[in-house]
PDB file of C-alpha atoms in Angstrom:
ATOM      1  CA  UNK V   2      12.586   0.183   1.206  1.00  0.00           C
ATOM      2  CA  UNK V   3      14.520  -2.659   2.561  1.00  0.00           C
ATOM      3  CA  UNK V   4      15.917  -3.090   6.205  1.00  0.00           C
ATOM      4  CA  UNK V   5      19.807  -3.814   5.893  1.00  0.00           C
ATOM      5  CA  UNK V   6      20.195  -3.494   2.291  1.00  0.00           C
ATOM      6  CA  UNK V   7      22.731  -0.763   1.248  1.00  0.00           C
ATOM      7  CA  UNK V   8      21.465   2.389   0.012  1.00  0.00           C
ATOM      8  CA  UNK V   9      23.374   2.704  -3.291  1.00  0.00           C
ATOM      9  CA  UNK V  10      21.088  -0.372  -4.572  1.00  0.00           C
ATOM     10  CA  UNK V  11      17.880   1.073  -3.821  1.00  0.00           C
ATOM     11  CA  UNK V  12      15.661   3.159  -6.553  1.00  0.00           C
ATOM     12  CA  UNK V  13      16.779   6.791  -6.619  1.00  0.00           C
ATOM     13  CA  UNK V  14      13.036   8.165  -6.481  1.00  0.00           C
ATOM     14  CA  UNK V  15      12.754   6.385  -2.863  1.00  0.00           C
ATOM     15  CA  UNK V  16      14.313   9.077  -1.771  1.00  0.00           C
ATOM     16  CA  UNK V  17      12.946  12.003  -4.338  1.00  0.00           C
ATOM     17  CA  UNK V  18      10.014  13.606  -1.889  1.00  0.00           C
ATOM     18  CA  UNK V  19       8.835  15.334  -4.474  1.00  0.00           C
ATOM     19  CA  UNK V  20       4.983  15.929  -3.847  1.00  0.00           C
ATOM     20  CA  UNK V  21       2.839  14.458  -6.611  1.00  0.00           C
ATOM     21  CA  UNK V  22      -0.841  15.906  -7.720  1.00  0.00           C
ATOM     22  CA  UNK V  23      -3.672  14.481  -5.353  1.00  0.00           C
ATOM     23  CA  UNK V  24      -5.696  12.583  -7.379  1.00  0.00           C
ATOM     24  CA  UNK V  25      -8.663  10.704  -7.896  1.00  0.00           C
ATOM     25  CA  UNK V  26      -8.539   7.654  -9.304  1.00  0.00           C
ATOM     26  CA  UNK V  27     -11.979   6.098  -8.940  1.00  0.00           C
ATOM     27  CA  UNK V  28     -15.176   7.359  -7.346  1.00  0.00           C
ATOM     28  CA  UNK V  29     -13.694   6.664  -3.650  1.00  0.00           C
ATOM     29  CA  UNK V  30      -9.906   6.065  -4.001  1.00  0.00           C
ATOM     30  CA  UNK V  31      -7.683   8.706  -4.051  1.00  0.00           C
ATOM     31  CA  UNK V  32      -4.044   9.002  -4.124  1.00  0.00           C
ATOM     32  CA  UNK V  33      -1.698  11.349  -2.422  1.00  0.00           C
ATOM     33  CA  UNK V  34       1.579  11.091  -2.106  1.00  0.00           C
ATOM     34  CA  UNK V  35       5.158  11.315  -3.175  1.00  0.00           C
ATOM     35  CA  UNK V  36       7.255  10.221  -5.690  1.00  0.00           C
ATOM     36  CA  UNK V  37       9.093   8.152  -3.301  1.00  0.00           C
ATOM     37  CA  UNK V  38       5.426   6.462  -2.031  1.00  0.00           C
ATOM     38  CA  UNK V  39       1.990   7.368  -1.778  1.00  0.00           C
ATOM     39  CA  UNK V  40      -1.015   6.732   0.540  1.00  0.00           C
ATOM     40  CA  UNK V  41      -4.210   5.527  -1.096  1.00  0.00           C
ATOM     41  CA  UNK V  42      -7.559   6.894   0.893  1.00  0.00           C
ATOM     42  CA  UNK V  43     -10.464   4.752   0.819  1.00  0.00           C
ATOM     43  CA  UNK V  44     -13.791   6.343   1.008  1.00  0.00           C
ATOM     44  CA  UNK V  45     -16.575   4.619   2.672  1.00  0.00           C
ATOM     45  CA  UNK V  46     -20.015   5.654   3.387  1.00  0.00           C
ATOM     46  CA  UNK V  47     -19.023   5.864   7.438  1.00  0.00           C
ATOM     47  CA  UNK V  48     -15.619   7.539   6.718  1.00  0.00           C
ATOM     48  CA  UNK V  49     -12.231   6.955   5.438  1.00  0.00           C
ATOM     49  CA  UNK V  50      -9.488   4.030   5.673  1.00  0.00           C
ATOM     50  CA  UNK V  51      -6.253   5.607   4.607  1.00  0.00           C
ATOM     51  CA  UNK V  52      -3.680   2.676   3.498  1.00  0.00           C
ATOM     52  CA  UNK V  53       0.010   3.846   4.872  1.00  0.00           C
ATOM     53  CA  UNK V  54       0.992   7.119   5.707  1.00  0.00           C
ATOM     54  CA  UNK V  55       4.450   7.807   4.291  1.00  0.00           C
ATOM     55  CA  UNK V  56       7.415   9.021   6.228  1.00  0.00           C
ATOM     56  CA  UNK V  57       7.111  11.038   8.868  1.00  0.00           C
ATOM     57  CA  UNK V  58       4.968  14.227  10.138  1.00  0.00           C
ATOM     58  CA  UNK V  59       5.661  16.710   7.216  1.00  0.00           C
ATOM     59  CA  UNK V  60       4.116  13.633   4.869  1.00  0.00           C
ATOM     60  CA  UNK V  61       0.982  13.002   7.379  1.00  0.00           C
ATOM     61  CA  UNK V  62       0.401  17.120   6.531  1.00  0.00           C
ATOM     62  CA  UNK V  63       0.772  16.423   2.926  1.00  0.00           C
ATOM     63  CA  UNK V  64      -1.673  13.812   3.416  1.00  0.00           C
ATOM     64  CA  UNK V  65      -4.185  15.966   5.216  1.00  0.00           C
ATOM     65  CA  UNK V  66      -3.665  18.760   2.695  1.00  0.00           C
ATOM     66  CA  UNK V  67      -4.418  16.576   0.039  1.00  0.00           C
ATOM     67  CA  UNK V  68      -7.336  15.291   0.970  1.00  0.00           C
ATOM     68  CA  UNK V  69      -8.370  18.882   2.037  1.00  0.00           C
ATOM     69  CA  UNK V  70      -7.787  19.684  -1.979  1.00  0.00           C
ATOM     70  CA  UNK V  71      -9.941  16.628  -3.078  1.00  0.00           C
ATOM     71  CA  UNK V  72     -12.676  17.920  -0.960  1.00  0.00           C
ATOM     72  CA  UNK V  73     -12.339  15.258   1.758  1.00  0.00           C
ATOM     73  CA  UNK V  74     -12.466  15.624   5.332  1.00  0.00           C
ATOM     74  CA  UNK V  75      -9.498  14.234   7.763  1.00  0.00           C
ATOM     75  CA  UNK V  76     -11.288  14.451  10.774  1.00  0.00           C
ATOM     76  CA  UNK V  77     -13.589  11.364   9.006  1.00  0.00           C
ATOM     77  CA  UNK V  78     -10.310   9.076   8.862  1.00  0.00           C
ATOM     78  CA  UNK V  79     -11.394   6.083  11.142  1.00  0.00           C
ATOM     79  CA  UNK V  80      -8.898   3.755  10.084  1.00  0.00           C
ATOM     80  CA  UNK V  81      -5.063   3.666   9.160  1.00  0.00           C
ATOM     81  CA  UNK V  82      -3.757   0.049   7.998  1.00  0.00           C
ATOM     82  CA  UNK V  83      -0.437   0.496   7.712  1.00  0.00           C
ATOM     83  CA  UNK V  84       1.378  -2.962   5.332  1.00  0.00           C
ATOM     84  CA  UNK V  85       4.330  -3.328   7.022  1.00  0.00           C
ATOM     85  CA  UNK V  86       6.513  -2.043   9.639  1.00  0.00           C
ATOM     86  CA  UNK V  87       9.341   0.421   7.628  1.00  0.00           C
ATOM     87  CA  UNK V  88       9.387   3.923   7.877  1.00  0.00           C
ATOM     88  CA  UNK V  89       7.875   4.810   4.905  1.00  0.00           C
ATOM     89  CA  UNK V  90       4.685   3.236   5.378  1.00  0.00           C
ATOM     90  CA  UNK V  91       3.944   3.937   9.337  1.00  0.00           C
ATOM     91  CA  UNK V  92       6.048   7.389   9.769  1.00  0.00           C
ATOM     92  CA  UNK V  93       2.994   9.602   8.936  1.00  0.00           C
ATOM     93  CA  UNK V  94       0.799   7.271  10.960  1.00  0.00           C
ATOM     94  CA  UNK V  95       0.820   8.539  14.493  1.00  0.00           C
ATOM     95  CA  UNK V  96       0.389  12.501  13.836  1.00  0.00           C
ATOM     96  CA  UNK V  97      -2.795  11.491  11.954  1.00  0.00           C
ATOM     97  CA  UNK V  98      -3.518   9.499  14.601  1.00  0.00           C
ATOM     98  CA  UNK V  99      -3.034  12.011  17.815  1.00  0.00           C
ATOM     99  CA  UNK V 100      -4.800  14.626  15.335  1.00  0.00           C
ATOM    100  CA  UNK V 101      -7.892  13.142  14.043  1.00  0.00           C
ATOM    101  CA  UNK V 102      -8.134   9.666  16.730  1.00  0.00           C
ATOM    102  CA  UNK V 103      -7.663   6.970  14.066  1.00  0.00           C
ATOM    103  CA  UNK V 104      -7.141   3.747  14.714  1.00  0.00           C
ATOM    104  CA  UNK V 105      -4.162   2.360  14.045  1.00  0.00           C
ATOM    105  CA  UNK V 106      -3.575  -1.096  12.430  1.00  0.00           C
ATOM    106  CA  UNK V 107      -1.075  -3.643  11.889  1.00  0.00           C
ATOM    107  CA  UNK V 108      -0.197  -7.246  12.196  1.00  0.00           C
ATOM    108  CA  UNK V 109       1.727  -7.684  15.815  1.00  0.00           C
ATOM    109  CA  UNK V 110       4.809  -9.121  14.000  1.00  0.00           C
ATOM    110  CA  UNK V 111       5.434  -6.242  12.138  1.00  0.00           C
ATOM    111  CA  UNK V 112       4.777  -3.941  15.021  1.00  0.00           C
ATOM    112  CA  UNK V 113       7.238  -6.026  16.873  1.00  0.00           C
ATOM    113  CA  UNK V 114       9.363  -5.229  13.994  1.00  0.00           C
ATOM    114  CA  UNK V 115       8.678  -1.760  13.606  1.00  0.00           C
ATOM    115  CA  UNK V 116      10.126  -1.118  17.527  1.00  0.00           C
ATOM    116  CA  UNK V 117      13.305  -3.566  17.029  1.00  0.00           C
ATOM    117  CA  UNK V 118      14.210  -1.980  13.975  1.00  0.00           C
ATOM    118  CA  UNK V 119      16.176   1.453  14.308  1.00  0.00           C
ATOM    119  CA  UNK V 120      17.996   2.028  11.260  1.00  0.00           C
ATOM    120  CA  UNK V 121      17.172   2.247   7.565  1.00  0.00           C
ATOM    121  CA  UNK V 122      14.264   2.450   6.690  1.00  0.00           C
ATOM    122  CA  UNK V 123      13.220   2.630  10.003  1.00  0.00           C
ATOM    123  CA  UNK V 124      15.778   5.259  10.860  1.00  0.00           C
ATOM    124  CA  UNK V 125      15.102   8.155  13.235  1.00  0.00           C
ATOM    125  CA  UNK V 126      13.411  10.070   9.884  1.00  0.00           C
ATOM    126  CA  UNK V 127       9.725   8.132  11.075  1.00  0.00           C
ATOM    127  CA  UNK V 128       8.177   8.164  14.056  1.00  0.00           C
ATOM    128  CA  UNK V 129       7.320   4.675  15.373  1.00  0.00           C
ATOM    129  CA  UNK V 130       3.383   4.442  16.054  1.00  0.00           C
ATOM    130  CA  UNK V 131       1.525   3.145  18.411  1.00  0.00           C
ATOM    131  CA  UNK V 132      -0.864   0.297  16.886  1.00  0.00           C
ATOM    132  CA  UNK V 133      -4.726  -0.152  17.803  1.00  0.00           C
ATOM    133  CA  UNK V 134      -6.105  -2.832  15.958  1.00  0.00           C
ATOM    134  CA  UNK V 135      -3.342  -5.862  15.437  1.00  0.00           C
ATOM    135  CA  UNK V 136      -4.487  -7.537  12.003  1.00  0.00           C
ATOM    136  CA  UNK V 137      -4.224 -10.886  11.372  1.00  0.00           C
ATOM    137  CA  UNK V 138      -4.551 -13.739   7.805  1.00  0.00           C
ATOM    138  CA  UNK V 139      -7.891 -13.342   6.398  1.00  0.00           C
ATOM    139  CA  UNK V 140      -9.379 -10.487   8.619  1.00  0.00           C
ATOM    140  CA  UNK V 141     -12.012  -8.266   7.763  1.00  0.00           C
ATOM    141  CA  UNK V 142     -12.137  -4.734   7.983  1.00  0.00           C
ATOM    142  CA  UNK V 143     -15.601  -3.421   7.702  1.00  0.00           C
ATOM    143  CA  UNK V 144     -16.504   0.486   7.779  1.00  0.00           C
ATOM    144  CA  UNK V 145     -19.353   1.533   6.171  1.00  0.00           C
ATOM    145  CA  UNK V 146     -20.278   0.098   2.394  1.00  0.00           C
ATOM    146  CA  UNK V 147     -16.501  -1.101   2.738  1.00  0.00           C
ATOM    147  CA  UNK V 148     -14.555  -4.571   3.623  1.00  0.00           C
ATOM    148  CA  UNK V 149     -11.487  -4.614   3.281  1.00  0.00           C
ATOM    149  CA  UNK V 150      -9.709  -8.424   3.731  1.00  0.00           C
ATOM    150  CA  UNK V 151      -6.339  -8.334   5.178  1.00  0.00           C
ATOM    151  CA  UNK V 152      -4.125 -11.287   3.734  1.00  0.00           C
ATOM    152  CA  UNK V 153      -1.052 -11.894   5.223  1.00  0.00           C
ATOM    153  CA  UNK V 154       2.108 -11.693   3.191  1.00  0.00           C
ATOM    154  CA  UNK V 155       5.534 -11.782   4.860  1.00  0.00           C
ATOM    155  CA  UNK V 156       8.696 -11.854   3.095  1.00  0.00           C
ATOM    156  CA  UNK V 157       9.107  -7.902   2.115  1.00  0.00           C
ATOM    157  CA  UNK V 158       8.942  -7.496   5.872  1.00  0.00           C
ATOM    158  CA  UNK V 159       8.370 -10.524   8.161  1.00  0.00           C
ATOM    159  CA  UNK V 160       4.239  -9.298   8.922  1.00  0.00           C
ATOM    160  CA  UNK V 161       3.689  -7.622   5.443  1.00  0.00           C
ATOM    161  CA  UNK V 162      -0.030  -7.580   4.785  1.00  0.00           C
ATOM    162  CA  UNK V 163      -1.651  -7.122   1.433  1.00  0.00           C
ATOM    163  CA  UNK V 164      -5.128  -5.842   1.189  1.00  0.00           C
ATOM    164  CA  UNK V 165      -8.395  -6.926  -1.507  1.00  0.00           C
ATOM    165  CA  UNK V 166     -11.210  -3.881  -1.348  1.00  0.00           C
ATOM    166  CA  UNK V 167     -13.775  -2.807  -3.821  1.00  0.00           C
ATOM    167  CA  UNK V 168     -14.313   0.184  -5.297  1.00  0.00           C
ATOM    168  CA  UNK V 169     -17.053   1.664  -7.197  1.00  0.00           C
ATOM    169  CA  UNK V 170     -16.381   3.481 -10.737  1.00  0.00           C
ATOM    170  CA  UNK V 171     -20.198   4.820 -12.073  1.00  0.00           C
ATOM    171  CA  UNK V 172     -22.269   1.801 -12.005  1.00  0.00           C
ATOM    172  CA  UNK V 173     -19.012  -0.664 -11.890  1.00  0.00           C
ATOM    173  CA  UNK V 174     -17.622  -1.981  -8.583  1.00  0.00           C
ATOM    174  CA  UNK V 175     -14.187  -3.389  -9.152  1.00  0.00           C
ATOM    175  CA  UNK V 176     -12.002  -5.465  -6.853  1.00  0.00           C
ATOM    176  CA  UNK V 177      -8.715  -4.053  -6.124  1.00  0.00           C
ATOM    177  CA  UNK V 178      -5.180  -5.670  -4.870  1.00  0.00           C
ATOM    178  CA  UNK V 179      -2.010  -4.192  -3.109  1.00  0.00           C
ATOM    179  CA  UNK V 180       0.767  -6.139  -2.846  1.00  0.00           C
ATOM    180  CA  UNK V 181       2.199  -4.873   0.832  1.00  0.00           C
ATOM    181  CA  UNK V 182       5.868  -4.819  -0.141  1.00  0.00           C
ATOM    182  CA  UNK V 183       7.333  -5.025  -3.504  1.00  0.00           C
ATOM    183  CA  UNK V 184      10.762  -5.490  -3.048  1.00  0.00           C
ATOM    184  CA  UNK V 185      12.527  -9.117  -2.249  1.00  0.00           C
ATOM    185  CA  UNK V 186      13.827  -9.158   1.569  1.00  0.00           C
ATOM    186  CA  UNK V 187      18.263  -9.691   1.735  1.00  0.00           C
ATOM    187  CA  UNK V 188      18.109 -13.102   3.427  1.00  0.00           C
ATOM    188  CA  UNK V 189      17.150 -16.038   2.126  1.00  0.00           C
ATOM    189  CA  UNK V 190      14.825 -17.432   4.022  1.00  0.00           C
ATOM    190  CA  UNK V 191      12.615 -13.972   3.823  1.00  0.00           C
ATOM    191  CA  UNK V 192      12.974 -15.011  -0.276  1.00  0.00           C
ATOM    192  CA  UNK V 193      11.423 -18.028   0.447  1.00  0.00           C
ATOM    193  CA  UNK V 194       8.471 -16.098   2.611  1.00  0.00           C
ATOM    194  CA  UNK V 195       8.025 -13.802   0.056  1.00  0.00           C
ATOM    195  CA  UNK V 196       7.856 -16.439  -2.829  1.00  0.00           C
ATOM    196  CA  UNK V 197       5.693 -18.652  -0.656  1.00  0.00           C
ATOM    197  CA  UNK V 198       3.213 -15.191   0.041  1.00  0.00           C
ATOM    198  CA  UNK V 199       2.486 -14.964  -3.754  1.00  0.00           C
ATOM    199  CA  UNK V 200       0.590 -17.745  -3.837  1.00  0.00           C
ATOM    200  CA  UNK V 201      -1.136 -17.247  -0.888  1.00  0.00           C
ATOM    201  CA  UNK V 202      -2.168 -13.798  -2.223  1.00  0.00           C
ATOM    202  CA  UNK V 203      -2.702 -15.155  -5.957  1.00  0.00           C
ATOM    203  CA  UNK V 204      -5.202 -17.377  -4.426  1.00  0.00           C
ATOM    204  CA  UNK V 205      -7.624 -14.456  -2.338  1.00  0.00           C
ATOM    205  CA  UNK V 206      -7.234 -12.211  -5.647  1.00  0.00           C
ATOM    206  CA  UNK V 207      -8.578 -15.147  -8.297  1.00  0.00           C
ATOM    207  CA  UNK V 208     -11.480 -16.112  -5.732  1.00  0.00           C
ATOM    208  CA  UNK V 209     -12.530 -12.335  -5.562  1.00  0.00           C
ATOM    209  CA  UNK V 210     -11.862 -11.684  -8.756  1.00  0.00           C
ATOM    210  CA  UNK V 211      -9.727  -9.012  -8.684  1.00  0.00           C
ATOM    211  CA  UNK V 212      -9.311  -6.605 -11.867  1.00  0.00           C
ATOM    212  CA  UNK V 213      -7.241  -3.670 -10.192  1.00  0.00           C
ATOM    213  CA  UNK V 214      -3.990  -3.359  -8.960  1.00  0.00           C
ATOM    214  CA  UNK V 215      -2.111  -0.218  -6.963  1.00  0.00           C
ATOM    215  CA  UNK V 216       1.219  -0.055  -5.491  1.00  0.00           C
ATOM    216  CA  UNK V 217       2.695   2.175  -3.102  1.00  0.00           C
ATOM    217  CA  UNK V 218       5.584   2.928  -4.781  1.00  0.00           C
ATOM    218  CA  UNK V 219       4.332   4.022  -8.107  1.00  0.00           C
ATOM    219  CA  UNK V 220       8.312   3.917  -9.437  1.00  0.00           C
ATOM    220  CA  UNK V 221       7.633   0.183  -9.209  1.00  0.00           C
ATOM    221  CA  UNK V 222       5.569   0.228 -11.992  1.00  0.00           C
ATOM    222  CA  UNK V 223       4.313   2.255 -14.605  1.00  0.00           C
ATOM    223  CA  UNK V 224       2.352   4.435 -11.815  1.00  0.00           C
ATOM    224  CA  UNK V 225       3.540   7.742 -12.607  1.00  0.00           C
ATOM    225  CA  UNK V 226       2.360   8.116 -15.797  1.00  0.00           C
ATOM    226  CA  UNK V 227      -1.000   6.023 -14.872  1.00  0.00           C
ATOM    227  CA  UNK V 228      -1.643   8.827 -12.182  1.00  0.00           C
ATOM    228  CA  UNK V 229      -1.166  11.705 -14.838  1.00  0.00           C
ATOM    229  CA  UNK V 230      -3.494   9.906 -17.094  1.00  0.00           C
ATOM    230  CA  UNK V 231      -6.489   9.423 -14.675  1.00  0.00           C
ATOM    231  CA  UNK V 232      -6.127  13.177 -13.724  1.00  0.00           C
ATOM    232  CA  UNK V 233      -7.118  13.635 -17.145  1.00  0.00           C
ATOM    233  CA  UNK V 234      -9.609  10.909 -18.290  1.00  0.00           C
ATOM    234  CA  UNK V 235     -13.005  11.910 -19.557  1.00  0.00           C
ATOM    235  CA  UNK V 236     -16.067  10.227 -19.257  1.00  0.00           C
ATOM    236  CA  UNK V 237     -15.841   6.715 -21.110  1.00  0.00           C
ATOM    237  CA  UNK V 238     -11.699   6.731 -21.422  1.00  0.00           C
ATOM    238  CA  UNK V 239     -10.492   3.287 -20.041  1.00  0.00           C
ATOM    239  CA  UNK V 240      -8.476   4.015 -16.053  1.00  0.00           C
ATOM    240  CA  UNK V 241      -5.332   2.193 -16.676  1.00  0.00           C
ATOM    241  CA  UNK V 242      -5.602   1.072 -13.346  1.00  0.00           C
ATOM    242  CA  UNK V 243      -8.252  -1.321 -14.548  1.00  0.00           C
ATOM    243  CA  UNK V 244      -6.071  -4.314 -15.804  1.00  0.00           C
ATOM    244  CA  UNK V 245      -8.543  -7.035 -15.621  1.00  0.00           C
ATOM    245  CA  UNK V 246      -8.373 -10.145 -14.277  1.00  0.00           C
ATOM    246  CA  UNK V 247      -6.049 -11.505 -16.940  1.00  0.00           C
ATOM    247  CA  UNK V 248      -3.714  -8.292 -16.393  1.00  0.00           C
ATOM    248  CA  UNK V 249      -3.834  -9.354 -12.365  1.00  0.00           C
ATOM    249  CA  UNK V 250      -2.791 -13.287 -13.458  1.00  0.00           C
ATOM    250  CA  UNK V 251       0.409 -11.587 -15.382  1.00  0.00           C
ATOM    251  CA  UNK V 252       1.103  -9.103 -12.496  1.00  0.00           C
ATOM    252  CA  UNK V 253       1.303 -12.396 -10.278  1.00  0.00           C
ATOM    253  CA  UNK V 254       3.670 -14.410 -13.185  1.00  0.00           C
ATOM    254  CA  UNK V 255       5.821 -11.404 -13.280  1.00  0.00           C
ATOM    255  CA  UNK V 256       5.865 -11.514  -9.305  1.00  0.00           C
ATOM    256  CA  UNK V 257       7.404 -15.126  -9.504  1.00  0.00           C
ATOM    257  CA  UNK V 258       9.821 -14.707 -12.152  1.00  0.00           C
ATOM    258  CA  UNK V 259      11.331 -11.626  -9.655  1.00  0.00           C
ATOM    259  CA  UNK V 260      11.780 -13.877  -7.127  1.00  0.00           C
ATOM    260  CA  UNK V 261      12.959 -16.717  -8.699  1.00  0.00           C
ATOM    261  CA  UNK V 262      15.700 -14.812 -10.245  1.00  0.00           C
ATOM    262  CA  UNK V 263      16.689 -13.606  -7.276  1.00  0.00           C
ATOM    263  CA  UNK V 264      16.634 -17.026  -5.205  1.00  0.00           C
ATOM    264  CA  UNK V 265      18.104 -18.432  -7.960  1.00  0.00           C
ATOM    265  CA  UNK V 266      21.273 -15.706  -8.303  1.00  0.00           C
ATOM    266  CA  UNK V 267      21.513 -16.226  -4.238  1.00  0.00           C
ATOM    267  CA  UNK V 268      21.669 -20.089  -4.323  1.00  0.00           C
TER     268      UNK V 268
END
């Protein structure tokens, strides 16, 4: 969701809370979530990162009662990274955090961010959170058998991060990329951030060659119906979330072509 831009432009199932199925979508990521957004939950062998936390409180619950269903335990959440500083990535963040003493964190310029901004999509719906750990271009987050790297990708928000983290599928480990915000900033010069953060990104995802990509907002892509079909996969069936590293360049090419339309319409 975009600071400043007017509602009537934004994707109708931003705003649809409608709860989807927690699922598991390799041996230790899960998603739970909405279809407005989702939280992915990273299992490690020392406890859990959990990648955004939707809204506001009701959606932390959700969260909580979705990992409960998945046979996870909360109270082994360590870590909460939350990508960038709008509502409905950090609202969730700080009821986790009070319940379960996560750490929080975030790069500093989108915390600053978060407590400037006060309407939109950071509008009175999402509690603002307090913020831990202040994540920075090329850090490391290590828990257990699990580093994540935090790459630094403003444009969506000015501190977007985007995240690179394995995960292990039966004897496969695969190397997985979120993009922190998909959708193009209003302002120019944020265009030009975001643009420029692609390549940055593109970069850390060929050198650890990455093969699988998640979003957030599954309405962004094709995630609804790649959610439905790894609830039902048996053993041997392909997880579409598995593009491969070709599938990752294209994700990247199609990344570009969105923002150059969009600089170009604006110029």
């Amino acid at each position: 969701m975009l600071e400043g831009k007017s509602l009537s432009n934004l994707p109708e199932e931003l705003f649809d809370n409608t709860p989807l199925k927690p699922t598991k979508v390799f041996d230790d990521l899960y998603c739970i979530g909405s279809r407005s957004v989702v939280a992915w939950v990273l299992d490690t062998t020392e406890g859990i990162i959990l990648i955004d936390s939707m809204w506001d409180n009701h959606d932390a619950q959700l969260i909580i009662d979705g990992m409960k269903r998945l046979g996870l335990d909360p109270k082994r959440i360590k870590y909460i990274i939350v990508t960038h500083g709008h509502g409905d990535h950090y609202g969730g963040a700080q009821f986790i955090k009070d319940k379960y003493k996560a750490k929080i964190a975030m790069s500093e310029t989108d915390y600053n961010f978060m407590n400037t901004m006060n309407s939109g999509a950071n509008g009175p719906r999402s509690p603002k959170c307090s913020v831990d750990i202040m994540i920075s271009d090329g850090q490391k987050l290590q828990l257990g058998d699990k580093e994540v790297i935090i790459v630094e990708t403003p444009g969506h928000t000015p501190g977007c991060v985007s995240l690179i983290f394995p995960v292990n599928d039966g004897d496969k480990t695969y190397n997985v990329a979120q993009w922190g915000g998909s959708g193009a900033p209003v302002d120019l010069d944020g265009k030009m951030a975001y643009q420029k953060s692609i390549e940055h990104f593109a970069k850390y995802a060929k050198e650890k060659h990455v093969s699988v990509e998640i979003t957030a907002h599954l309405f962004s892509e094709n995630g609804y119906a790649n959610l439905e079909t790894v609830s039902k996969m048996e053993n041997g069936e392909a997880n579409p979330f598995v593009i491969g590293e070709l599938g990752i360049e294209n994700y990247f090419n199609d990344l570009r072509k969105y923002i150059q339309n969009i600089i170009k319409e604006q110029k």
